[in-house]
Amino acid sequence: MFSRSWSTPAAEGSVGTASFVAGHGLWNAAQAAAAERIEAALDGVDFVRLAFGDPHGLARSKTLTARTFRGVLRNGMNYSPGPFLKDTACTTAVDYRGEHGTGVEELAGLGNFVLVPDPLTFQVLPGGDGPVTAWVVGDEYLRDGTPHPLSSRGVLHRVLARYAERGLSPVLGLEVEWYLSRRLDDDPGNAGNGFGRQGPAPRVAAMNSGYQFNLDSAYDTVAPLTDPLALDLLALGLPLRSMEHEMGPGQVETTFDPMSALDTADAMLLFRTFTKQWCARRGHHASFMSLPGIEGADPSGWHLNQSVLEDATGRNLFGAEGLSAGLSPEGKAYAQGLQSWLRELFLLSVPTVNGYHRLSAQHALSPTRVGLSLEDRTAMLRMVGSGAGAHLENRIGEPAANPYLAVAAQLFAGLEGLDGAPEPAGDAQPGGGSDIVPQSLREALDAFAAGRADRLLGAPLAACLAKLKASEAGRYEAWARQAAPAPGQVTEWEQREYFAAF
């Protein structure tokens, strides 16, 4: 049996820009060492998914052959900037044909950017007997080798650099609620689909009746899926701590051990992406939409536990000395920063129309009140533990939030508090003159646009996000004027917009 021999350039020079990483000094020593280990192990890999988180926190990727990835590893990969410009329904919200208003010249005409794999994120996905596929997260760069101004991961890199300059390291813990349901058919939901309109949401059935909190029998109804899923999450190296049945029908909470901040955001991106795909392959549907249109659903949240360690001593800055159960002065200053910046950065923790259902007064445990309390789940900030274990739990996030932007916003605001930065001008009290968190995407967007988000994001990304979320909010508002949904109702628009994608 003979096959043709096809003439191709050497893999090292066939993709990206030759020696892009070395030429621009983009890796540290740990990344360079990890790259060498990857190259030595690629013979056992068939495909590599090179991914990055778009502004909405959705993983965008290209699946490369292992041969191609050998070159991409050090050369980078050309990517279209389309994901930076589209809202949650793929409407072009940032005009690449004219004046796009972001200040990023390379967006004109959809010019490529370069995605560079971070070797420290490379891992083989559990896959059974099929092809061996690996996953790696990339960092976005402009073609001249400078960090891309619209990169969400880049925002977190910059915030962490500020902590490193002060000899500090944030430590974060993930608690994520999500819904597991059973698909009723294989309809892809493409009827009426197009730019700016998602097709019908997947038709699903609940896994159980719910409303028996942490009942072992309720967990047993999801265990045939969640137990083997947990084993695969562990195989990925994720520091999984628990799978728990929450309140709603088929609502699961997944918790992880504390991690570094960048690992936390990378883990959230991988966990959500992998879980959705893993469940779909088994005839089920996983959704991180805060309140899906499932009969009797209870809203899901994302609780971000956080503390800060002093590098030189390992001391937890939040732990008060002695037997007191209170926060240290540094912990209180950090908490004050979170409260002071709440309204201006709220959009980064609750970025969808749907996420605001959870924050209404009808949900007794909703974190609707701006404040810091000891073991109080109705407050935005909950102080947990004491001494070396003291930490703050911020309860405002929705599970669909962009992990890099949500984490970066928390750490930025906390550091502003630690540095003693003044509160935003005109605030009568923490939270912008109100002790209630924003109640709609439009309210959060207005506070974001009127505030100083560019101090965290940079002017280009702040302008881009404002356009993306204005497009999303505007489409919903136009639909709602025609449909006149009942107050508090999870609408058909929301179910189409978020249930499949998030």
Short mmCIF file of C-alpha atoms in Angstrom, two decimals:
data_model
loop_
_atom_site.label_atom_id
_atom_site.label_comp_id
_atom_site.label_asym_id
_atom_site.label_seq_id
_atom_site.Cartn_x
_atom_site.Cartn_y
_atom_site.Cartn_z
CA MET A 1 0.00 0.00 0.00
CA PHE A 2 1.54 3.26 -1.12
CA SER A 3 0.66 6.86 -0.27
CA ARG A 4 1.81 10.07 -1.83
CA SER A 5 4.60 12.01 -0.15
CA TRP A 6 3.44 15.63 0.18
CA SER A 7 6.05 18.34 0.26
CA THR A 8 5.56 20.74 3.19
CA PRO A 9 7.78 23.33 4.86
CA ALA A 10 9.47 22.43 8.10
CA ALA A 11 7.01 22.59 11.00
CA GLU A 12 9.12 25.18 12.85
CA GLY A 13 8.60 27.79 10.18
CA SER A 14 5.18 26.83 8.85
CA VAL A 15 2.94 28.68 11.30
CA GLY A 16 2.89 31.95 13.17
CA THR A 17 5.98 34.15 13.15
CA ALA A 18 9.32 32.33 13.37
CA SER A 19 10.74 32.53 16.92
CA PHE A 20 7.99 34.96 17.98
CA VAL A 21 8.33 33.91 21.63
CA ALA A 22 12.12 34.14 21.79
CA GLY A 23 12.30 37.29 19.69
CA HIS A 24 10.02 39.18 22.06
CA GLY A 25 11.13 37.52 25.31
CA LEU A 26 7.63 36.33 26.18
CA TRP A 27 8.40 33.39 28.50
CA ASN A 28 9.99 33.14 31.91
CA ALA A 29 12.32 30.31 32.91
CA ALA A 30 9.50 28.08 34.18
CA GLN A 31 7.60 28.41 30.89
CA ALA A 32 10.72 27.69 28.85
CA ALA A 33 11.42 24.54 30.87
CA ALA A 34 7.79 23.42 30.52
CA ALA A 35 8.00 23.91 26.74
CA GLU A 36 10.94 21.54 26.54
CA ARG A 37 9.02 18.89 28.47
CA ILE A 38 6.02 19.32 26.16
CA GLU A 39 8.15 18.89 23.03
CA ALA A 40 9.58 15.69 24.43
CA ALA A 41 6.10 14.27 25.08
CA LEU A 42 4.25 15.33 21.93
CA ASP A 43 4.78 11.98 20.18
CA GLY A 44 2.01 10.57 22.38
CA VAL A 45 -0.48 13.33 21.48
CA ASP A 46 -2.72 13.50 18.40
CA PHE A 47 -4.31 16.96 18.71
CA VAL A 48 -3.84 20.12 20.76
CA ARG A 49 -6.65 22.61 21.43
CA LEU A 50 -5.10 26.07 21.69
CA ALA A 51 -7.64 28.18 23.58
CA PHE A 52 -8.18 31.61 25.05
CA GLY A 53 -11.02 33.23 26.98
CA ASP A 54 -12.96 35.82 24.95
CA PRO A 55 -14.38 38.96 26.63
CA HIS A 56 -17.43 36.94 27.74
CA GLY A 57 -15.27 34.23 29.31
CA LEU A 58 -16.11 31.62 26.68
CA ALA A 59 -13.27 29.43 25.46
CA ARG A 60 -12.38 30.00 21.79
CA SER A 61 -9.96 27.51 20.28
CA LYS A 62 -8.32 25.95 17.27
CA THR A 63 -7.60 22.22 17.21
CA LEU A 64 -4.10 21.64 15.85
CA THR A 65 -2.32 18.48 14.87
CA ALA A 66 0.59 17.68 17.18
CA ARG A 67 2.99 18.29 14.27
CA THR A 68 1.59 21.77 13.73
CA PHE A 69 1.66 22.55 17.42
CA ARG A 70 5.42 21.93 17.53
CA GLY A 71 5.84 25.07 15.49
CA VAL A 72 3.02 27.00 17.15
CA LEU A 73 4.52 26.41 20.59
CA ARG A 74 7.37 28.83 19.87
CA ASN A 75 6.00 30.78 16.92
CA GLY A 76 2.48 31.52 18.14
CA MET A 77 -0.68 31.11 16.08
CA ASN A 78 -2.48 33.73 14.00
CA TYR A 79 -6.05 34.31 15.17
CA SER A 80 -8.89 36.48 13.89
CA PRO A 81 -9.96 39.17 16.39
CA GLY A 82 -13.62 38.37 15.71
CA PRO A 83 -14.28 37.05 19.26
CA PHE A 84 -13.29 40.45 20.66
CA LEU A 85 -15.92 42.22 18.57
CA LYS A 86 -19.04 40.05 19.00
CA ASP A 87 -21.64 40.17 21.76
CA THR A 88 -23.14 37.06 23.34
CA ALA A 89 -25.27 36.31 20.23
CA CYS A 90 -22.50 37.00 17.72
CA THR A 91 -23.75 40.47 16.80
CA THR A 92 -20.86 42.67 15.67
CA ALA A 93 -20.86 45.29 18.42
CA VAL A 94 -17.44 46.77 17.61
CA ASP A 95 -17.23 47.93 13.98
CA TYR A 96 -13.98 46.73 12.44
CA ARG A 97 -14.79 48.43 9.11
CA GLY A 98 -14.74 51.99 10.40
CA GLU A 99 -14.09 53.87 13.62
CA HIS A 100 -14.31 51.16 16.25
CA GLY A 101 -13.52 53.46 19.18
CA THR A 102 -11.08 51.18 20.99
CA GLY A 103 -7.78 52.65 19.87
CA VAL A 104 -6.47 49.25 18.72
CA GLU A 105 -5.35 49.88 15.15
CA GLU A 106 -4.92 46.19 14.33
CA LEU A 107 -8.69 45.63 14.58
CA ALA A 108 -9.23 47.51 11.32
CA GLY A 109 -10.14 45.05 8.61
CA LEU A 110 -10.04 42.14 11.10
CA GLY A 111 -6.25 41.96 11.13
CA ASN A 112 -4.85 38.92 12.93
CA PHE A 113 -3.39 38.88 16.40
CA VAL A 114 -0.96 36.24 17.70
CA LEU A 115 -1.94 33.68 20.34
CA VAL A 116 1.06 32.28 22.23
CA PRO A 117 0.62 29.04 24.20
CA ASP A 118 1.41 29.26 27.90
CA PRO A 119 3.35 26.01 28.39
CA LEU A 120 2.45 25.91 32.09
CA THR A 121 -1.22 25.28 31.16
CA PHE A 122 -0.59 22.31 28.82
CA GLN A 123 -2.37 19.13 29.84
CA VAL A 124 -3.77 16.03 28.19
CA LEU A 125 -7.56 15.72 28.38
CA PRO A 126 -9.05 12.45 29.66
CA GLY A 127 -10.49 10.77 26.58
CA GLY A 128 -10.78 7.01 26.79
CA ASP A 129 -9.90 5.04 23.66
CA GLY A 130 -10.18 7.87 21.11
CA PRO A 131 -7.56 10.29 19.83
CA VAL A 132 -5.32 11.82 22.49
CA THR A 133 -6.12 15.52 22.76
CA ALA A 134 -4.33 18.11 24.85
CA TRP A 135 -5.51 21.56 25.97
CA VAL A 136 -3.38 24.67 26.39
CA VAL A 137 -4.34 28.26 27.19
CA GLY A 138 -2.73 31.06 25.21
CA ASP A 139 -1.90 34.71 25.82
CA GLU A 140 -2.90 37.25 23.18
CA TYR A 141 -0.34 39.58 21.58
CA LEU A 142 -0.35 42.22 18.89
CA ARG A 143 1.83 41.46 15.89
CA ASP A 144 4.65 43.64 17.27
CA GLY A 145 4.91 41.39 20.34
CA THR A 146 3.18 43.71 22.82
CA PRO A 147 0.37 42.32 24.99
CA HIS A 148 -3.02 42.67 23.32
CA PRO A 149 -5.03 45.50 24.94
CA LEU A 150 -8.24 43.45 24.70
CA SER A 151 -6.87 40.35 26.46
CA SER A 152 -8.80 39.36 29.59
CA ARG A 153 -5.95 37.16 30.81
CA GLY A 154 -3.62 40.09 30.24
CA VAL A 155 -5.66 42.19 32.69
CA LEU A 156 -5.11 39.58 35.39
CA HIS A 157 -1.39 39.41 34.57
CA ARG A 158 -1.12 43.17 35.16
CA VAL A 159 -2.98 43.07 38.49
CA LEU A 160 -0.83 40.19 39.74
CA ALA A 161 2.31 42.11 38.79
CA ARG A 162 1.19 44.86 41.19
CA TYR A 163 0.84 42.31 43.98
CA ALA A 164 4.26 40.84 43.19
CA GLU A 165 5.85 44.29 43.42
CA ARG A 166 4.55 44.49 47.00
CA GLY A 167 5.71 40.97 47.89
CA LEU A 168 2.14 39.66 48.09
CA SER A 169 0.36 36.63 46.63
CA PRO A 170 -3.44 36.30 46.47
CA VAL A 171 -4.93 32.89 47.25
CA LEU A 172 -8.42 32.09 45.95
CA GLY A 173 -10.96 29.31 46.36
CA LEU A 174 -13.73 28.46 43.88
CA GLU A 175 -17.29 27.50 44.79
CA VAL A 176 -19.35 27.17 41.62
CA GLU A 177 -23.03 26.29 41.28
CA TRP A 178 -24.39 24.93 38.00
CA TYR A 179 -27.25 22.89 36.54
CA LEU A 180 -27.14 19.35 35.24
CA SER A 181 -30.11 18.24 33.14
CA ARG A 182 -30.95 15.46 30.69
CA ARG A 183 -31.27 16.27 26.97
CA LEU A 184 -34.63 15.27 25.53
CA ASP A 185 -33.53 15.23 21.89
CA ASP A 186 -30.59 15.85 19.60
CA ASP A 187 -32.04 18.97 17.95
CA PRO A 188 -29.09 21.38 17.60
CA GLY A 189 -31.37 24.37 18.15
CA ASN A 190 -30.57 26.16 14.90
CA ALA A 191 -34.10 27.11 13.77
CA GLY A 192 -34.13 30.87 13.20
CA ASN A 193 -30.51 31.12 14.23
CA GLY A 194 -28.26 33.88 12.92
CA PHE A 195 -26.23 36.94 13.86
CA GLY A 196 -27.88 38.49 16.89
CA ARG A 197 -30.32 35.66 17.49
CA GLN A 198 -29.57 32.26 18.95
CA GLY A 199 -31.67 29.27 17.98
CA PRO A 200 -34.00 27.49 20.42
CA ALA A 201 -32.36 26.38 23.64
CA PRO A 202 -31.79 22.65 24.22
CA ARG A 203 -34.88 20.83 25.45
CA VAL A 204 -34.08 19.23 28.78
CA ALA A 205 -35.63 17.42 31.73
CA ALA A 206 -34.71 17.98 35.37
CA MET A 207 -32.64 15.34 37.14
CA ASN A 208 -34.82 15.40 40.27
CA SER A 209 -37.46 17.47 42.06
CA GLY A 210 -34.93 19.47 44.09
CA TYR A 211 -35.55 21.48 47.27
CA GLN A 212 -33.96 19.01 49.66
CA PHE A 213 -30.68 20.79 50.35
CA ASN A 214 -27.66 18.44 50.40
CA LEU A 215 -29.96 15.42 50.60
CA ASP A 216 -27.88 12.34 49.88
CA SER A 217 -30.66 10.78 47.82
CA ALA A 218 -30.83 13.90 45.66
CA TYR A 219 -27.10 13.70 45.01
CA ASP A 220 -27.51 10.04 44.11
CA THR A 221 -29.71 11.01 41.15
CA VAL A 222 -26.83 13.00 39.62
CA ALA A 223 -24.00 10.78 40.85
CA PRO A 224 -23.95 8.51 37.74
CA LEU A 225 -22.72 11.63 35.89
CA THR A 226 -21.01 13.73 38.53
CA ASP A 227 -18.91 10.96 40.11
CA PRO A 228 -17.13 9.94 36.88
CA LEU A 229 -16.92 13.63 35.94
CA ALA A 230 -15.17 14.27 39.26
CA LEU A 231 -12.64 11.54 38.50
CA ASP A 232 -11.84 13.14 35.15
CA LEU A 233 -11.51 16.56 36.77
CA LEU A 234 -9.01 15.05 39.16
CA ALA A 235 -7.21 13.46 36.22
CA LEU A 236 -6.84 16.97 34.80
CA GLY A 237 -4.97 17.92 37.95
CA LEU A 238 -7.71 20.24 39.17
CA PRO A 239 -7.75 20.39 43.01
CA LEU A 240 -11.36 19.24 43.29
CA ARG A 241 -12.70 19.21 46.83
CA SER A 242 -16.39 18.30 46.59
CA MET A 243 -19.46 17.71 44.49
CA GLU A 244 -22.66 18.65 46.33
CA HIS A 245 -26.35 18.77 45.49
CA GLU A 246 -27.66 22.29 46.00
CA MET A 247 -31.27 23.44 46.25
CA GLY A 248 -32.68 23.42 42.72
CA PRO A 249 -33.61 20.33 40.67
CA GLY A 250 -30.28 19.00 39.41
CA GLN A 251 -28.34 21.96 40.80
CA VAL A 252 -24.76 21.01 41.67
CA GLU A 253 -22.12 22.91 43.60
CA THR A 254 -18.49 22.11 42.83
CA THR A 255 -15.74 23.35 45.13
CA PHE A 256 -11.97 23.42 44.79
CA ASP A 257 -9.03 23.80 47.15
CA PRO A 258 -7.32 27.22 47.28
CA MET A 259 -5.13 28.11 44.29
CA SER A 260 -3.06 31.00 43.02
CA ALA A 261 -5.08 33.67 41.24
CA LEU A 262 -4.00 32.80 37.68
CA ASP A 263 -4.52 29.10 38.33
CA THR A 264 -8.00 29.90 39.68
CA ALA A 265 -9.05 31.74 36.53
CA ASP A 266 -7.51 29.11 34.23
CA ALA A 267 -9.22 26.36 36.27
CA MET A 268 -12.60 28.06 35.96
CA LEU A 269 -12.24 28.35 32.17
CA LEU A 270 -11.22 24.69 31.86
CA PHE A 271 -13.79 23.41 34.37
CA ARG A 272 -16.76 25.07 32.68
CA THR A 273 -15.64 24.15 29.16
CA PHE A 274 -14.75 20.56 29.98
CA THR A 275 -17.89 19.96 32.08
CA LYS A 276 -20.24 21.18 29.35
CA GLN A 277 -18.55 19.04 26.71
CA TRP A 278 -18.25 15.98 28.97
CA CYS A 279 -21.96 16.06 29.84
CA ALA A 280 -23.04 16.71 26.23
CA ARG A 281 -21.20 13.59 25.04
CA ARG A 282 -23.31 11.58 27.47
CA GLY A 283 -26.71 12.95 26.44
CA HIS A 284 -26.91 15.53 29.23
CA HIS A 285 -26.61 19.29 29.44
CA ALA A 286 -24.53 21.34 31.87
CA SER A 287 -25.29 25.04 32.14
CA PHE A 288 -23.60 27.80 34.11
CA MET A 289 -26.44 30.21 33.32
CA SER A 290 -27.40 31.70 36.68
CA LEU A 291 -31.14 31.00 36.47
CA PRO A 292 -32.03 28.65 33.61
CA GLY A 293 -35.58 28.28 32.36
CA ILE A 294 -36.07 24.96 34.15
CA GLU A 295 -39.29 24.56 36.12
CA GLY A 296 -38.61 25.25 39.78
CA ALA A 297 -34.99 26.35 39.27
CA ASP A 298 -33.21 28.28 42.01
CA PRO A 299 -30.47 30.75 41.01
CA SER A 300 -26.83 29.65 40.88
CA GLY A 301 -23.96 31.75 42.15
CA TRP A 302 -20.19 31.80 42.06
CA HIS A 303 -18.56 32.43 45.44
CA LEU A 304 -14.96 33.60 45.30
CA ASN A 305 -13.04 33.01 48.53
CA GLN A 306 -9.96 35.19 48.84
CA SER A 307 -7.03 35.97 51.08
CA VAL A 308 -3.58 37.49 50.58
CA LEU A 309 -0.27 36.01 51.74
CA GLU A 310 2.95 37.87 52.48
CA ASP A 311 5.64 36.23 50.35
CA ALA A 312 8.52 36.75 52.78
CA THR A 313 6.79 35.20 55.80
CA GLY A 314 3.80 33.26 54.46
CA ARG A 315 1.59 35.29 56.81
CA ASN A 316 -2.09 35.63 55.93
CA LEU A 317 -2.71 39.39 55.93
CA PHE A 318 -6.37 38.87 56.81
CA GLY A 319 -5.81 36.96 60.05
CA ALA A 320 -6.17 38.99 63.24
CA GLU A 321 -3.71 38.23 66.03
CA GLY A 322 -4.84 36.64 69.28
CA LEU A 323 -8.09 34.77 69.83
CA SER A 324 -10.32 37.35 68.17
CA ALA A 325 -12.45 36.09 65.30
CA GLY A 326 -12.28 39.42 63.50
CA LEU A 327 -10.35 40.57 60.46
CA SER A 328 -6.97 42.23 60.69
CA PRO A 329 -6.69 45.93 59.76
CA GLU A 330 -5.30 44.83 56.37
CA GLY A 331 -8.27 42.54 55.86
CA LYS A 332 -10.69 45.33 56.67
CA ALA A 333 -8.89 47.67 54.26
CA TYR A 334 -9.10 45.04 51.51
CA ALA A 335 -12.83 44.59 52.19
CA GLN A 336 -13.31 48.36 52.09
CA GLY A 337 -11.72 48.40 48.64
CA LEU A 338 -14.15 45.74 47.40
CA GLN A 339 -17.09 47.76 48.68
CA SER A 340 -15.81 51.08 47.37
CA TRP A 341 -15.37 49.79 43.82
CA LEU A 342 -18.48 47.61 43.83
CA ARG A 343 -20.73 49.54 41.47
CA GLU A 344 -18.05 50.59 38.99
CA LEU A 345 -16.82 47.02 38.50
CA PHE A 346 -20.04 45.08 39.17
CA LEU A 347 -20.48 44.39 35.45
CA LEU A 348 -17.39 42.16 35.53
CA SER A 349 -18.91 39.84 38.15
CA VAL A 350 -22.51 39.80 36.84
CA PRO A 351 -22.24 40.40 33.08
CA THR A 352 -25.51 38.94 31.71
CA VAL A 353 -29.18 39.96 31.70
CA ASN A 354 -29.99 36.67 33.39
CA GLY A 355 -27.55 37.05 36.28
CA TYR A 356 -29.66 39.77 37.90
CA HIS A 357 -32.56 37.42 38.68
CA ARG A 358 -30.46 36.06 41.53
CA LEU A 359 -30.07 39.52 43.08
CA SER A 360 -33.76 40.26 43.56
CA ALA A 361 -35.31 40.48 47.02
CA GLN A 362 -37.40 37.31 46.50
CA HIS A 363 -34.28 35.15 46.97
CA ALA A 364 -33.63 35.17 50.71
CA LEU A 365 -29.95 34.25 50.51
CA SER A 366 -29.08 36.59 47.67
CA PRO A 367 -26.06 38.84 48.32
CA THR A 368 -28.05 41.98 47.62
CA ARG A 369 -26.70 44.08 50.49
CA VAL A 370 -23.39 45.88 50.19
CA GLY A 371 -21.50 45.15 53.37
CA LEU A 372 -19.18 42.90 55.34
CA SER A 373 -20.57 40.49 57.92
CA LEU A 374 -19.40 37.52 59.94
CA GLU A 375 -20.99 34.33 58.59
CA ASP A 376 -23.91 36.21 56.99
CA ARG A 377 -24.90 34.83 53.59
CA THR A 378 -27.17 37.78 52.73
CA ALA A 379 -24.23 40.21 52.62
CA MET A 380 -21.98 40.72 49.63
CA LEU A 381 -18.89 39.93 51.72
CA ARG A 382 -18.83 37.15 54.27
CA MET A 383 -15.93 36.81 56.67
CA VAL A 384 -15.02 33.16 57.26
CA GLY A 385 -12.51 31.62 59.67
CA SER A 386 -9.85 33.28 61.81
CA GLY A 387 -6.10 33.48 62.17
CA ALA A 388 -4.18 31.74 59.40
CA GLY A 389 -7.44 30.52 57.86
CA ALA A 390 -9.24 33.86 57.75
CA HIS A 391 -10.63 34.78 54.35
CA LEU A 392 -13.35 36.77 52.64
CA GLU A 393 -16.07 35.14 50.57
CA ASN A 394 -17.45 37.46 47.91
CA ARG A 395 -20.85 36.11 46.90
CA ILE A 396 -21.89 38.45 44.10
CA GLY A 397 -20.55 36.59 41.06
CA GLU A 398 -22.61 34.63 38.56
CA PRO A 399 -21.15 31.37 37.22
CA ALA A 400 -21.16 32.67 33.63
CA ALA A 401 -18.78 35.56 34.39
CA ASN A 402 -15.43 35.90 32.63
CA PRO A 403 -13.09 34.34 35.22
CA TYR A 404 -10.09 36.52 34.34
CA LEU A 405 -12.05 39.76 34.58
CA ALA A 406 -14.04 38.74 37.67
CA VAL A 407 -10.90 37.68 39.55
CA ALA A 408 -8.93 40.70 38.37
CA ALA A 409 -11.71 43.07 39.47
CA GLN A 410 -11.75 41.59 42.97
CA LEU A 411 -7.99 41.71 43.37
CA PHE A 412 -7.70 45.21 41.93
CA ALA A 413 -10.37 46.63 44.25
CA GLY A 414 -8.88 44.85 47.26
CA LEU A 415 -5.41 46.17 46.49
CA GLU A 416 -6.78 49.68 46.15
CA GLY A 417 -8.10 49.24 49.69
CA LEU A 418 -4.77 47.88 50.97
CA ASP A 419 -2.97 50.82 49.40
CA GLY A 420 -5.33 53.24 51.13
CA ALA A 421 -6.66 54.67 47.88
CA PRO A 422 -9.54 57.12 48.39
CA GLU A 423 -13.08 56.07 47.69
CA PRO A 424 -14.56 57.06 44.31
CA ALA A 425 -15.60 60.71 44.32
CA GLY A 426 -19.19 61.46 45.28
CA ASP A 427 -19.87 58.24 47.18
CA ALA A 428 -21.95 58.94 50.26
CA GLN A 429 -21.19 55.40 51.41
CA PRO A 430 -19.48 52.29 50.03
CA GLY A 431 -21.26 51.05 46.92
CA GLY A 432 -21.95 54.39 45.29
CA GLY A 433 -24.52 55.86 47.65
CA SER A 434 -26.70 52.75 47.87
CA ASP A 435 -26.45 49.68 50.07
CA ILE A 436 -28.16 47.55 47.41
CA VAL A 437 -26.19 46.03 44.53
CA PRO A 438 -27.20 46.87 40.92
CA GLN A 439 -30.48 45.25 39.93
CA SER A 440 -30.11 45.02 36.14
CA LEU A 441 -27.49 44.76 33.44
CA ARG A 442 -28.38 48.27 32.29
CA GLU A 443 -27.83 49.70 35.78
CA ALA A 444 -24.47 47.94 36.08
CA LEU A 445 -23.47 49.05 32.57
CA ASP A 446 -24.30 52.68 33.34
CA ALA A 447 -22.13 52.57 36.48
CA PHE A 448 -19.33 50.88 34.55
CA ALA A 449 -19.41 53.42 31.73
CA ALA A 450 -19.54 56.39 34.11
CA GLY A 451 -16.79 55.07 36.36
CA ARG A 452 -13.07 54.48 36.15
CA ALA A 453 -12.94 50.91 34.87
CA ASP A 454 -10.10 51.90 32.53
CA ARG A 455 -7.81 52.03 35.57
CA LEU A 456 -8.17 48.25 35.74
CA LEU A 457 -8.88 47.30 32.14
CA GLY A 458 -7.13 49.99 30.14
CA ALA A 459 -9.09 52.32 27.88
CA PRO A 460 -9.33 49.93 24.87
CA LEU A 461 -10.86 47.00 26.77
CA ALA A 462 -13.13 49.27 28.85
CA ALA A 463 -14.49 50.79 25.62
CA CYS A 464 -14.83 47.37 23.97
CA LEU A 465 -16.73 45.84 26.90
CA ALA A 466 -19.05 48.83 27.09
CA LYS A 467 -19.95 48.32 23.43
CA LEU A 468 -20.41 44.55 23.81
CA LYS A 469 -22.66 44.80 26.85
CA ALA A 470 -24.61 47.76 25.41
CA SER A 471 -25.39 45.61 22.36
CA GLU A 472 -26.53 42.71 24.54
CA ALA A 473 -28.63 44.88 26.86
CA GLY A 474 -30.11 46.81 23.93
CA ARG A 475 -31.20 43.66 22.10
CA TYR A 476 -32.89 42.36 25.24
CA GLU A 477 -34.65 45.65 25.91
CA ALA A 478 -35.92 45.84 22.33
CA TRP A 479 -37.27 42.29 22.62
CA ALA A 480 -38.86 42.99 26.01
CA ARG A 481 -40.72 46.05 24.70
CA GLN A 482 -42.46 43.80 22.20
CA ALA A 483 -42.90 40.67 24.33
CA ALA A 484 -43.75 42.42 27.64
CA PRO A 485 -42.53 39.55 29.87
CA ALA A 486 -43.84 39.25 33.41
CA PRO A 487 -41.57 40.80 36.07
CA GLY A 488 -38.97 38.33 37.32
CA GLN A 489 -39.71 35.80 34.59
CA VAL A 490 -36.84 33.93 32.92
CA THR A 491 -37.64 34.81 29.35
CA GLU A 492 -37.38 32.90 26.11
CA TRP A 493 -34.78 35.50 25.05
CA GLU A 494 -32.54 34.66 28.00
CA GLN A 495 -32.93 30.92 27.51
CA ARG A 496 -31.92 31.21 23.84
CA GLU A 497 -29.10 33.63 24.59
CA TYR A 498 -27.36 31.84 27.46
CA PHE A 499 -28.53 28.28 28.14
CA ALA A 500 -26.54 26.54 25.41
CA ALA A 501 -23.49 28.79 25.27
CA PHE A 502 -22.84 29.27 29.00
#
